[in-house]
CSV table of C-alpha atoms in Angstrom, one decimal:
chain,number,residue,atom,x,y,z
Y,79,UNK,CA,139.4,125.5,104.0
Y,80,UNK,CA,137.6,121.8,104.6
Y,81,UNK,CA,134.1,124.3,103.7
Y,82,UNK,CA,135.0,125.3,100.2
Y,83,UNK,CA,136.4,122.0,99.7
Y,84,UNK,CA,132.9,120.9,100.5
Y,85,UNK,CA,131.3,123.2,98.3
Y,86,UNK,CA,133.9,122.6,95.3
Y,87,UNK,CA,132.9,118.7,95.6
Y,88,UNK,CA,129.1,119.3,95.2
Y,89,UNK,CA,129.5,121.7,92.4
Y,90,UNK,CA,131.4,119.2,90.8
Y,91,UNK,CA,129.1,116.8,91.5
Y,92,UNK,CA,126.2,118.6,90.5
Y,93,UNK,CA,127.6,119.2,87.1
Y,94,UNK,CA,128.5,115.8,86.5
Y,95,UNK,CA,125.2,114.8,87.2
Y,96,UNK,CA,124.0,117.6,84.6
Y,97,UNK,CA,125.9,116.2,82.0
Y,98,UNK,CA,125.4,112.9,82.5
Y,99,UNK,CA,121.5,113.7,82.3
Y,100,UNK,CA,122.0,116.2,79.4
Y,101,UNK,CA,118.2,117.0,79.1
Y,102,UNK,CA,117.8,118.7,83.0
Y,103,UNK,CA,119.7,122.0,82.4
Y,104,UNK,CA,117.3,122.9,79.2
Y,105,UNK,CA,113.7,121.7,80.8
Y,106,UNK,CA,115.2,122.9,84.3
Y,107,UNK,CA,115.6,126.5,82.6
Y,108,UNK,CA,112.6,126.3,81.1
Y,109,UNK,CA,110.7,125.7,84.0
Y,110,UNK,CA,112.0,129.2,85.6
Y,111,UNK,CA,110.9,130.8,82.0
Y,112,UNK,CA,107.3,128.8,82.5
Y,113,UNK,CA,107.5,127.4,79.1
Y,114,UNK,CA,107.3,124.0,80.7
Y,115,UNK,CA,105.0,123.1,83.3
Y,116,UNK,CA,106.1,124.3,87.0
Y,117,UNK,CA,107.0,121.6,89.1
Y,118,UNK,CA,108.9,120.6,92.4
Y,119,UNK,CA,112.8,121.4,93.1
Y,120,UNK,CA,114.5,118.2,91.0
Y,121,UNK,CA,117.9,116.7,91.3
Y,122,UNK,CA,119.8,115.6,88.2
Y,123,UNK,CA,119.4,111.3,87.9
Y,124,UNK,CA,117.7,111.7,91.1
Y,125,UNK,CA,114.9,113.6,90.2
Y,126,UNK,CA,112.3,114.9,92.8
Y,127,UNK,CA,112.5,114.3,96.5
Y,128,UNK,CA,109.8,113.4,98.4
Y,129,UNK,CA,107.7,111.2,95.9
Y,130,UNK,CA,106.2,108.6,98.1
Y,131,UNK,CA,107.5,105.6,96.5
Y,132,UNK,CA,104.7,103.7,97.7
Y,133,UNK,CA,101.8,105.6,97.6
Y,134,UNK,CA,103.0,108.0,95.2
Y,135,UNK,CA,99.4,109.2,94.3
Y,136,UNK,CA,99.3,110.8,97.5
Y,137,UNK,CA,102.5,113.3,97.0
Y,138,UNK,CA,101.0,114.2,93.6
Y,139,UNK,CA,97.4,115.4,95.3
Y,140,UNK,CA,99.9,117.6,97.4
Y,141,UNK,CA,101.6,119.2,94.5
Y,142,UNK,CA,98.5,119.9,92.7
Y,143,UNK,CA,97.0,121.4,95.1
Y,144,UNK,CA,100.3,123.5,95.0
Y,145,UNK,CA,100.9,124.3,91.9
Y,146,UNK,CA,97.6,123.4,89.3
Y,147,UNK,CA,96.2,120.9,87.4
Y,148,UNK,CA,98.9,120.7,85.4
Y,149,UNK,CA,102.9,120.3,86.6
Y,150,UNK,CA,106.2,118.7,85.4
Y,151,UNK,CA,108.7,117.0,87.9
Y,152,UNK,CA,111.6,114.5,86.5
Y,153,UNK,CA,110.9,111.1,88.3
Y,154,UNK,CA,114.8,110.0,88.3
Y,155,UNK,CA,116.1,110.7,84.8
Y,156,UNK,CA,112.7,110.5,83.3
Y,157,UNK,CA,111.0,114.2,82.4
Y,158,UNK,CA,107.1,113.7,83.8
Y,159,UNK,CA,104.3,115.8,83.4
Y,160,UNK,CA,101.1,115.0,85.7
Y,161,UNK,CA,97.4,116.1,85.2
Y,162,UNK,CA,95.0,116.6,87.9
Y,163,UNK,CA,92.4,118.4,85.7
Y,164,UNK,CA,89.7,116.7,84.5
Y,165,UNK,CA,89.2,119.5,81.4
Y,166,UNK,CA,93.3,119.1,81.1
Y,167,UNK,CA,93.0,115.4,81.2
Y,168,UNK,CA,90.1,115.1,78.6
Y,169,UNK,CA,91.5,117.4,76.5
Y,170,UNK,CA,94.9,115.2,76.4
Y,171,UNK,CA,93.3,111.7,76.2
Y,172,UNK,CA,91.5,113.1,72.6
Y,173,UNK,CA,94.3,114.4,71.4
Y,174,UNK,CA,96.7,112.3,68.4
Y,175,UNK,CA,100.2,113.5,70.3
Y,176,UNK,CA,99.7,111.8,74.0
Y,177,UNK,CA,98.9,108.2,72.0
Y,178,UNK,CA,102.2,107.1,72.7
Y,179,UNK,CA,102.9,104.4,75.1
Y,180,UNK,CA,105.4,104.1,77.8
Y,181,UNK,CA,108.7,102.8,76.7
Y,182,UNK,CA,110.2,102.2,80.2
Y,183,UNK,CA,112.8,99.7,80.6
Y,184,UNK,CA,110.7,98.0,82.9
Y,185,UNK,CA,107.8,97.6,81.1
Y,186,UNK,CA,110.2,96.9,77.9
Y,187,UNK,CA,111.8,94.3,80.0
Y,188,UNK,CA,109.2,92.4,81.4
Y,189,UNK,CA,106.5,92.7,78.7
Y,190,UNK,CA,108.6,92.8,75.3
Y,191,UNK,CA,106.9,95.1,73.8
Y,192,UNK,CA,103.8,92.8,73.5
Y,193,UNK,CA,100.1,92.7,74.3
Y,194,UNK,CA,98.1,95.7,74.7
Y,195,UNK,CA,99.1,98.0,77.6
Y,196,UNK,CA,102.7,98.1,76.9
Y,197,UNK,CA,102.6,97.8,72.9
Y,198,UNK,CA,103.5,101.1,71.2
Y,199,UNK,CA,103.8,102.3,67.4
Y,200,UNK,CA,101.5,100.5,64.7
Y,201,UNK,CA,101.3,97.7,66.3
Y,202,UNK,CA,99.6,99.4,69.4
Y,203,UNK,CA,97.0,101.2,67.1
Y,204,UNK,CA,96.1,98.2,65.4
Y,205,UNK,CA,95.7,95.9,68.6
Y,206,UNK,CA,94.2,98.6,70.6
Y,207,UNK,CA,91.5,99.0,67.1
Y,208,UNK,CA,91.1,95.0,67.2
Y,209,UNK,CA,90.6,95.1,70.9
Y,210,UNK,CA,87.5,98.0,71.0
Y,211,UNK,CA,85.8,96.6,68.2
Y,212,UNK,CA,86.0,92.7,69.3
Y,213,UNK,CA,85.0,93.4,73.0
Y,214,UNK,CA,82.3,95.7,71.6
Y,215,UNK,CA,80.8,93.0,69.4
Y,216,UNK,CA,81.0,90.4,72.0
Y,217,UNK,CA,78.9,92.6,74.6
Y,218,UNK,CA,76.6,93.5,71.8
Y,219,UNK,CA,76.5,89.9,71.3
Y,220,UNK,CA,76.6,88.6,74.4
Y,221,UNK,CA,72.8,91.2,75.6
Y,222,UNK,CA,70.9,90.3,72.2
Y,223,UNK,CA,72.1,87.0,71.4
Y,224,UNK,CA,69.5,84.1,72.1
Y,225,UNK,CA,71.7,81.3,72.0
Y,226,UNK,CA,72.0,80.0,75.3
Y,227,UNK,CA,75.9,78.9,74.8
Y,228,UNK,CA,76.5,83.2,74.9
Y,229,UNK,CA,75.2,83.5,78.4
Y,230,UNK,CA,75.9,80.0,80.1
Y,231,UNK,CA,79.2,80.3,81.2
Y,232,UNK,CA,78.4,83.6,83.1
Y,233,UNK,CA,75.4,82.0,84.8
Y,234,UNK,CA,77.7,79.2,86.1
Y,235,UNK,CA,80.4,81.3,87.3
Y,236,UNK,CA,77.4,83.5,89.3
Y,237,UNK,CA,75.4,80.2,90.6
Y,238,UNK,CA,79.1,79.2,92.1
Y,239,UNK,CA,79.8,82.5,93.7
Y,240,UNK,CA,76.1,81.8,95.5
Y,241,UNK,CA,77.5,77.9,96.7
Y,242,UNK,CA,80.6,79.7,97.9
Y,243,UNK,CA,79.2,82.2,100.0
Y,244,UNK,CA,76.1,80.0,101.3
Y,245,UNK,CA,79.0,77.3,102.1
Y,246,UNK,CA,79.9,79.7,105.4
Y,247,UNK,CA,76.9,79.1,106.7
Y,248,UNK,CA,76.1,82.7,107.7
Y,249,UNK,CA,79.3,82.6,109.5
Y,250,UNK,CA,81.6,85.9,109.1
Y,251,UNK,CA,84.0,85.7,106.6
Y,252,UNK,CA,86.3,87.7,104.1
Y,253,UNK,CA,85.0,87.4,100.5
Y,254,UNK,CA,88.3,88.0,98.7
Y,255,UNK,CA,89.3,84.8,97.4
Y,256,UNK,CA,85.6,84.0,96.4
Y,257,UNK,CA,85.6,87.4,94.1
Y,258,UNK,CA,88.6,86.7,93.4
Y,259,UNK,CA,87.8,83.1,91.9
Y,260,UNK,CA,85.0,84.3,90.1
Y,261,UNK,CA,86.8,87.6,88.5
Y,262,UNK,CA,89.2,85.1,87.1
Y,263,UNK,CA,86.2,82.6,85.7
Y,264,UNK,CA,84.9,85.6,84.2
Y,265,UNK,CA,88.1,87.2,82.6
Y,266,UNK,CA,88.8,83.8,81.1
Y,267,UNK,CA,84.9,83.3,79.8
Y,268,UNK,CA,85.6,86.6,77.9
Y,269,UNK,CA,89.1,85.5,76.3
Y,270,UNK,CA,88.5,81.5,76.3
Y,271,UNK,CA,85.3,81.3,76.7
Y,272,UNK,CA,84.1,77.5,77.4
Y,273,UNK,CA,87.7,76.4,78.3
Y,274,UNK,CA,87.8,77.4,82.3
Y,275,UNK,CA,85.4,75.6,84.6
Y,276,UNK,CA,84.5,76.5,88.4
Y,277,UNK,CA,86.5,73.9,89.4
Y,278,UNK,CA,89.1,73.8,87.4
Y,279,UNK,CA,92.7,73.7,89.2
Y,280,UNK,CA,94.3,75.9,86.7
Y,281,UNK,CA,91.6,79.1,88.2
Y,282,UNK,CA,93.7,78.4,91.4
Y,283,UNK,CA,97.0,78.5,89.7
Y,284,UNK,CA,96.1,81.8,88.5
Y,285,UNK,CA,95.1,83.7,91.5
Y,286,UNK,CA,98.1,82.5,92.8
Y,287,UNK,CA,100.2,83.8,90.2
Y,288,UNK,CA,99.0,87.1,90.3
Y,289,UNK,CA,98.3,87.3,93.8
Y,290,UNK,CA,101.3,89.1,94.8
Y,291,UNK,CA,102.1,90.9,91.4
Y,292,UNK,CA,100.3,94.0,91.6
Y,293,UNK,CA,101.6,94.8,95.3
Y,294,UNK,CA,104.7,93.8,94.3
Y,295,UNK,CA,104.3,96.6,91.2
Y,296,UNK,CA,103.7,99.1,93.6
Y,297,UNK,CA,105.9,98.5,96.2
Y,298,UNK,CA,108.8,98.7,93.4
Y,299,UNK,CA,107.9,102.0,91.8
Y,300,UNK,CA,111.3,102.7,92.5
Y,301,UNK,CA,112.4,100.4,89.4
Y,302,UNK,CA,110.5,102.7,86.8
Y,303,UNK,CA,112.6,105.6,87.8
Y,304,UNK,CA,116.0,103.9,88.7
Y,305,UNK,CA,115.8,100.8,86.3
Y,306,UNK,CA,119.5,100.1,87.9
Y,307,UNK,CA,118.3,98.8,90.7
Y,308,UNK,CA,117.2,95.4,89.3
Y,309,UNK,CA,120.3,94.3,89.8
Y,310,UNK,CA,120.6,94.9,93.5
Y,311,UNK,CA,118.3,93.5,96.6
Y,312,UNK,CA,116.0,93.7,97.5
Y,313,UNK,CA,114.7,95.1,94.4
Y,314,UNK,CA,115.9,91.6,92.2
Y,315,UNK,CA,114.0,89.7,94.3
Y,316,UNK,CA,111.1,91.3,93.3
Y,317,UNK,CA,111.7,91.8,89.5
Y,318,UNK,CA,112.6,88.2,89.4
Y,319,UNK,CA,108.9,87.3,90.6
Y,320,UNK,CA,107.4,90.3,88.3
Y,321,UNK,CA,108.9,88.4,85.3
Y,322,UNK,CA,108.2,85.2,86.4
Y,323,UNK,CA,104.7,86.0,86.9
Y,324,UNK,CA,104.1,87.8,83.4
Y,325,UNK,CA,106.4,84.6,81.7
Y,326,UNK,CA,104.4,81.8,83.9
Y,327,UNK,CA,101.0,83.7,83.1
Y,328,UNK,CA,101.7,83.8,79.1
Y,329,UNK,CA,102.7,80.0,79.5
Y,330,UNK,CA,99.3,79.2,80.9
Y,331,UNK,CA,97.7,82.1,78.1
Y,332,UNK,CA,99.1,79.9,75.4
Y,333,UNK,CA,97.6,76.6,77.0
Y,334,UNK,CA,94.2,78.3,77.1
Y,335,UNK,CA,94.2,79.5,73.4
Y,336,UNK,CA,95.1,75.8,72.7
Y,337,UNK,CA,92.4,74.3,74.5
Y,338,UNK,CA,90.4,76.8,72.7
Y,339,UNK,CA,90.9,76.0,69.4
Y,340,UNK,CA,90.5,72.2,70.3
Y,341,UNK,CA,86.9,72.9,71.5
Y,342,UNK,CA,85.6,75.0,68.9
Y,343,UNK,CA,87.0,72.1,66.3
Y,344,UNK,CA,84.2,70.0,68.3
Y,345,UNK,CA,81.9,72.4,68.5
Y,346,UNK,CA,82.4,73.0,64.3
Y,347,UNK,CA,81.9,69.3,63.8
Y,348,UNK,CA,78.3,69.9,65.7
Y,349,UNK,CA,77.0,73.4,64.3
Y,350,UNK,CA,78.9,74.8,61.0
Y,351,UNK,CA,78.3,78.4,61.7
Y,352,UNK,CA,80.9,80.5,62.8
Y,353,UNK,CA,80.3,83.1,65.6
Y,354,UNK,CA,82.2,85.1,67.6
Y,355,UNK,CA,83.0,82.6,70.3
Y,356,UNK,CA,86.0,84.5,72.1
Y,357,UNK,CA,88.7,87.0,72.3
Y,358,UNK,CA,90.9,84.7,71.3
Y,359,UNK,CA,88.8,82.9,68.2
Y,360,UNK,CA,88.4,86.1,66.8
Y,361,UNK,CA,92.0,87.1,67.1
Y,362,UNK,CA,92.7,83.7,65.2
Y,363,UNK,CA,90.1,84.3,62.4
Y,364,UNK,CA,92.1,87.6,62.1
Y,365,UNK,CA,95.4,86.3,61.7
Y,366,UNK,CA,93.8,84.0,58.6
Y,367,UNK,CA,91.9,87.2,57.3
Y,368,UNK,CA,95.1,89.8,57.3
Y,369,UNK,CA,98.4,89.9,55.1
Y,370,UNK,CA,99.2,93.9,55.9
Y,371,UNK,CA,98.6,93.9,59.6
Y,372,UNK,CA,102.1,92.0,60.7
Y,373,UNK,CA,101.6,92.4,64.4
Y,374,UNK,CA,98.7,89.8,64.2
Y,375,UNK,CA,101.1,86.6,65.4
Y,376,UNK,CA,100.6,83.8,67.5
Y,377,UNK,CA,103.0,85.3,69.9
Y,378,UNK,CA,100.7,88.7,70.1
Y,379,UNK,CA,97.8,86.6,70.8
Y,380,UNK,CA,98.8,84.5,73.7
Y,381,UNK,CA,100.5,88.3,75.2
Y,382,UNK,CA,96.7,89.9,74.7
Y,383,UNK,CA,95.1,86.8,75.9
Y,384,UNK,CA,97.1,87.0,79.6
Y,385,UNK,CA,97.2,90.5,79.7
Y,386,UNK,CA,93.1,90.3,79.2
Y,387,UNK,CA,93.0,87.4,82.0
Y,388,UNK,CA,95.7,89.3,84.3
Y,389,UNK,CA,94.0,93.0,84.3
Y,390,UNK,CA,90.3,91.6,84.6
Y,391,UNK,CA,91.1,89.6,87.7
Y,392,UNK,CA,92.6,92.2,89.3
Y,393,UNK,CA,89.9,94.6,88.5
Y,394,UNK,CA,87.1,93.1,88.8
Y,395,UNK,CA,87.8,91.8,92.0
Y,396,UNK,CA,88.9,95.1,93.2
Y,397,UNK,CA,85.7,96.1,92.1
Y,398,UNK,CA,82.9,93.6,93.7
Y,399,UNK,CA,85.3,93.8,97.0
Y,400,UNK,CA,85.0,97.3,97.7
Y,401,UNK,CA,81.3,96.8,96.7
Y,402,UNK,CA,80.4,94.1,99.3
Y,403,UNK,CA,82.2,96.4,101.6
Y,404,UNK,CA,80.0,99.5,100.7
Y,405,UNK,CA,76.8,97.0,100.8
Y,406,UNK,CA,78.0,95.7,104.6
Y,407,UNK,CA,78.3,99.5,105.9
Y,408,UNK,CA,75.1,101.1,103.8
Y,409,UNK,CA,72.5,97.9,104.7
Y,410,UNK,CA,69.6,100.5,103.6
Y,411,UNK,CA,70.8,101.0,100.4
Y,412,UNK,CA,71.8,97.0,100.2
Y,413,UNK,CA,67.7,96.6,100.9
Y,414,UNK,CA,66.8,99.2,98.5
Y,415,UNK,CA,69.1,97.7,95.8
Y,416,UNK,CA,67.4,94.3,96.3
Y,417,UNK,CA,64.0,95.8,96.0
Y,418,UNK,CA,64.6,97.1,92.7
Y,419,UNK,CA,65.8,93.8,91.3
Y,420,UNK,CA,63.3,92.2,92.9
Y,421,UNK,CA,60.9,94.0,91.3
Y,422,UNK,CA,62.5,94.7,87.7
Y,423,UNK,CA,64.2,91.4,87.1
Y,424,UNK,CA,62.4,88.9,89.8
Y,425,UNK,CA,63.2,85.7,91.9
Y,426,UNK,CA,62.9,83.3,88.8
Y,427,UNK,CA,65.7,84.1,86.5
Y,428,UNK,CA,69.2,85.6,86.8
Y,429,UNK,CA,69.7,89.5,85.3
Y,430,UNK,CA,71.0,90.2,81.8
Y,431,UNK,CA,72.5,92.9,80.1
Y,432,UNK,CA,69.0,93.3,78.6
Y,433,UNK,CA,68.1,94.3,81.9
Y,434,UNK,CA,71.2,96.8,82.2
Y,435,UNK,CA,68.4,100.1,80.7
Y,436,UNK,CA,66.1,99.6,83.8
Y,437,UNK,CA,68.6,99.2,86.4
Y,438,UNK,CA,69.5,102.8,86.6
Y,439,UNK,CA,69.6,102.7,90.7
Y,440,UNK,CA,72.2,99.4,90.9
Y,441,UNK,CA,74.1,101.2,87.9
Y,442,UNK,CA,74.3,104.2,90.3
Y,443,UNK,CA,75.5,102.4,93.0
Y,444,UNK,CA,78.4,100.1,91.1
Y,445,UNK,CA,79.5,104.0,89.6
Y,446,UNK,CA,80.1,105.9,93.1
Y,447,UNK,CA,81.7,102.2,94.3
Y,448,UNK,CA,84.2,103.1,91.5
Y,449,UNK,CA,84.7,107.0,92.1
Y,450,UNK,CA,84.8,106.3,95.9
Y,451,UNK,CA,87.4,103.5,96.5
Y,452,UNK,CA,89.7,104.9,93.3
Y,453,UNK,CA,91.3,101.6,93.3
Y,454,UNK,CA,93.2,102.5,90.3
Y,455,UNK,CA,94.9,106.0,91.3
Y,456,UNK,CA,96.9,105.9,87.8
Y,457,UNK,CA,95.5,104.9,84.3
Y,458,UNK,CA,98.6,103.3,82.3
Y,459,UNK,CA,100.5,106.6,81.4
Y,460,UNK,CA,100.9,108.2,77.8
Y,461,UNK,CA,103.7,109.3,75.7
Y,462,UNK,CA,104.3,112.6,74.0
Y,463,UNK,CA,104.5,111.3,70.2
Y,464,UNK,CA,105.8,115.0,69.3
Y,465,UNK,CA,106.4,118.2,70.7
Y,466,UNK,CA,103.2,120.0,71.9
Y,467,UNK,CA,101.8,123.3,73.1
Y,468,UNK,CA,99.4,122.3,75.7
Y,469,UNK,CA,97.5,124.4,78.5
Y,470,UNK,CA,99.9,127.0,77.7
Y,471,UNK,CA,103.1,125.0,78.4
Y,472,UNK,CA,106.0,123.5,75.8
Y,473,UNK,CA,106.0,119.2,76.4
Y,474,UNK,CA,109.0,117.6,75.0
Y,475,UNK,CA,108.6,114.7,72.6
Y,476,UNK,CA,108.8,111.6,74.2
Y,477,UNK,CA,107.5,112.7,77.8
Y,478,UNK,CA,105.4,110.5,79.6
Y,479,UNK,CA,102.1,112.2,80.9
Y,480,UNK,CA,100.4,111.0,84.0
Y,481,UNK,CA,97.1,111.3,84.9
Y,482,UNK,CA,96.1,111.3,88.5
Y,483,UNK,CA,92.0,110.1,88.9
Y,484,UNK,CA,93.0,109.9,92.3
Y,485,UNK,CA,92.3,114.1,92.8
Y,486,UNK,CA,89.5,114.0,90.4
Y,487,UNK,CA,87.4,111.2,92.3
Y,488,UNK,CA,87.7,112.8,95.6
Y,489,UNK,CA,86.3,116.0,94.6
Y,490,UNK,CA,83.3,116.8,96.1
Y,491,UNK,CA,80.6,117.3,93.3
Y,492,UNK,CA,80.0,120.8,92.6
């Protein structure tokens, strides 16, 4: 008797569940009819078992090796479909109906629907549009411009990354806080440029702001599928210091864009011409330009500006780190790499973009850094804007789409 009792009460439950997550019976039937992507077993509201929730990167590699390059799972309540082709994944990035962002309650929570990585609709096509073109023109300015107030505040952040490494003495050390340091001086010298100095406390303030954000975004992956858990520890804790991190960071954003505008009113009283000083001075030359384009604000502008400052430190530290490490275990190809710049730029001035055509060799070497250490297993994911035949398969509408590098990178070259 206690047996079918058993059984009655997980039936039970398992329809509950069912239609309290109406869409998993349709995509679950589906799946056996291969109209949607195959996929792992799935639980209703609990979705998929066995997803590291840490290193979740490293279950998907297993289920693609399983079943393709392409596959569907529900993460929680949320329908998923993850790429591991790099055809699949091109073919989806050029494509109009995976331009939608995702709209978790997270990212809705903690963001607001501003900036640039977690915007969506119009005002996503017409940021991410501002955004290519400005940090286009400002490379393009920044390797054929001959005014020296283009190039001076890289040169300064460089010359103090030298002082902080010949400070040690020779002694061994760990070089994360000085890349760090200088990946923030150069995210800020790209959105307000001028304003941040070497030593100026508030580059500090910053690395310590963001210090523990991105492991405490992975360690929480949990929150993207089960937003419930905010609520309860130890998963408040950490959402508390994700939102105090993105609220503190826009706080000192908004600071920066003031200083900003205060130092180009010098500068204006010196030299009438206007150029393209910043990020942030040609956002503000925008919102004087625009009366159609509503998502232009003040408020957009200091979101952009943190988010800019925020993913550049992170990534460009990431970056140099793993590439001081290669240079430490590859000394031959450290030499090698010194002999061409010796030789193609030279021990009296400091390289320039100009100099980026004739550096193939150090290009090559900063490229496999990237594929090799993958430091980013996940690109931001897309949304489904409408239903879509893809690779054979039926994706839903509003489905967020994944695309794992991580499998890609590892390849070995063919």
């Amino acid at each position: 008797m206690l047996p079918l009792v058993i059984s009655a009460f997980v039936v039970a439950l398992v329809l509950i569940l069912c239609l309290l997550q109406r869409n998993f019976v349709p995509l679950t039937i589906d799946g056996w009819f291969c109209k949607v992507p195959p996929g792992p077993v799935c639980w209703p509201l609990i979705g998929a078992r066995g997803v590291d929730p840490i290193y979740s990167w490293i279950t998907f590699t297993e289920w693609a090796k399983r079943y393709g390059g392409i596959f569907g799972l529900f993460l929680g309540s949320e329908y998923t479909v993850v790429l591991s082709d790099i055809n699949l994944i091109r073919s989806a990035l050029s494509k109009p109906s995976f331009e939608g962002r995702p709209l978790g309650t997270i990212s809705r929570s903690l963001f607001r629907g501003k900036g640039l990585g977690f915007a969506d609709g119009k005002l996503y096509r017409e940021q991410r549009k501002f955004a290519v073109n400005t940090l286009h023109h400002l490379a393009v300015n920044s390797c054929q411009s001959d005014n020296p107030d283009d190039t001076t505040g890289l040169h300064e952040i460089y010359a103090a990354l030298v002082d902080d490494f010949a400070s040690t003495n020779g002694e061994p050390l760990d070089p994360m806080h000085f890349l760090q340091k200088a990946s923030v001086l150069v995210s800020c010298d790209l959105a307000h440029k001028g304003v941040v100095k070497p030593d100026d406390p508030i580059v500090e303030d910053i690395i310590t702001l963001y210090k523990p954000l991105f492991s405490i975004n992975v360690s929480t992956g949990l929150l993207n599928i089960h937003p419930w858990l905010k609520h309860f520890p130890p998963y408040r804790q950490s959402y508390q210091l994700m939102q105090k991190a993105v609220d503190h960071g826009r706080g000192i954003a908004g600071k920066l864009v003031e200083q900003g505008r205060t130092l180009r009113e010098k500068r204006a009283q010196v030299n009438q011409e206007k150029t393209l000083f910043d990020y942030a001075s040609a956002f503000d030359r925008k919102m004087l330009s625009v009366s159609e384009e509503k998502s232009f604000t003040e408020e957009q502008l200091i979101a952009a500006a943190a988010e800019l400052v925020m993913a550049g430190e992170e990534d460009i530290h990431a970056m140099m780190y793993w590439l001081v490490l290669f240079m430490c275990m590859y000394p031959d190809i450290q030499e090698r790499a010194q002999n061409v710049l010796d030789e193609l730029v030279g021990p009296t001035r400091q390289p320039s973009l100009r100099d980026n055509g004739n550096l193939d060799y150090i290009e090559a070497i900063v490229m496999e850094s990237l594929r090799f250490s993958n430091f980013v297993p996940f690109p931001l994911p897309r949304r489904t804007t409408e239903d879509v035949q893809f690779s054979g398969f039926r994706i839903p509408k509003g489905r967020l789409t994944l695309c794992c590098s991580n499998l890609i990178t590892q390849k070995n070259a063919s």
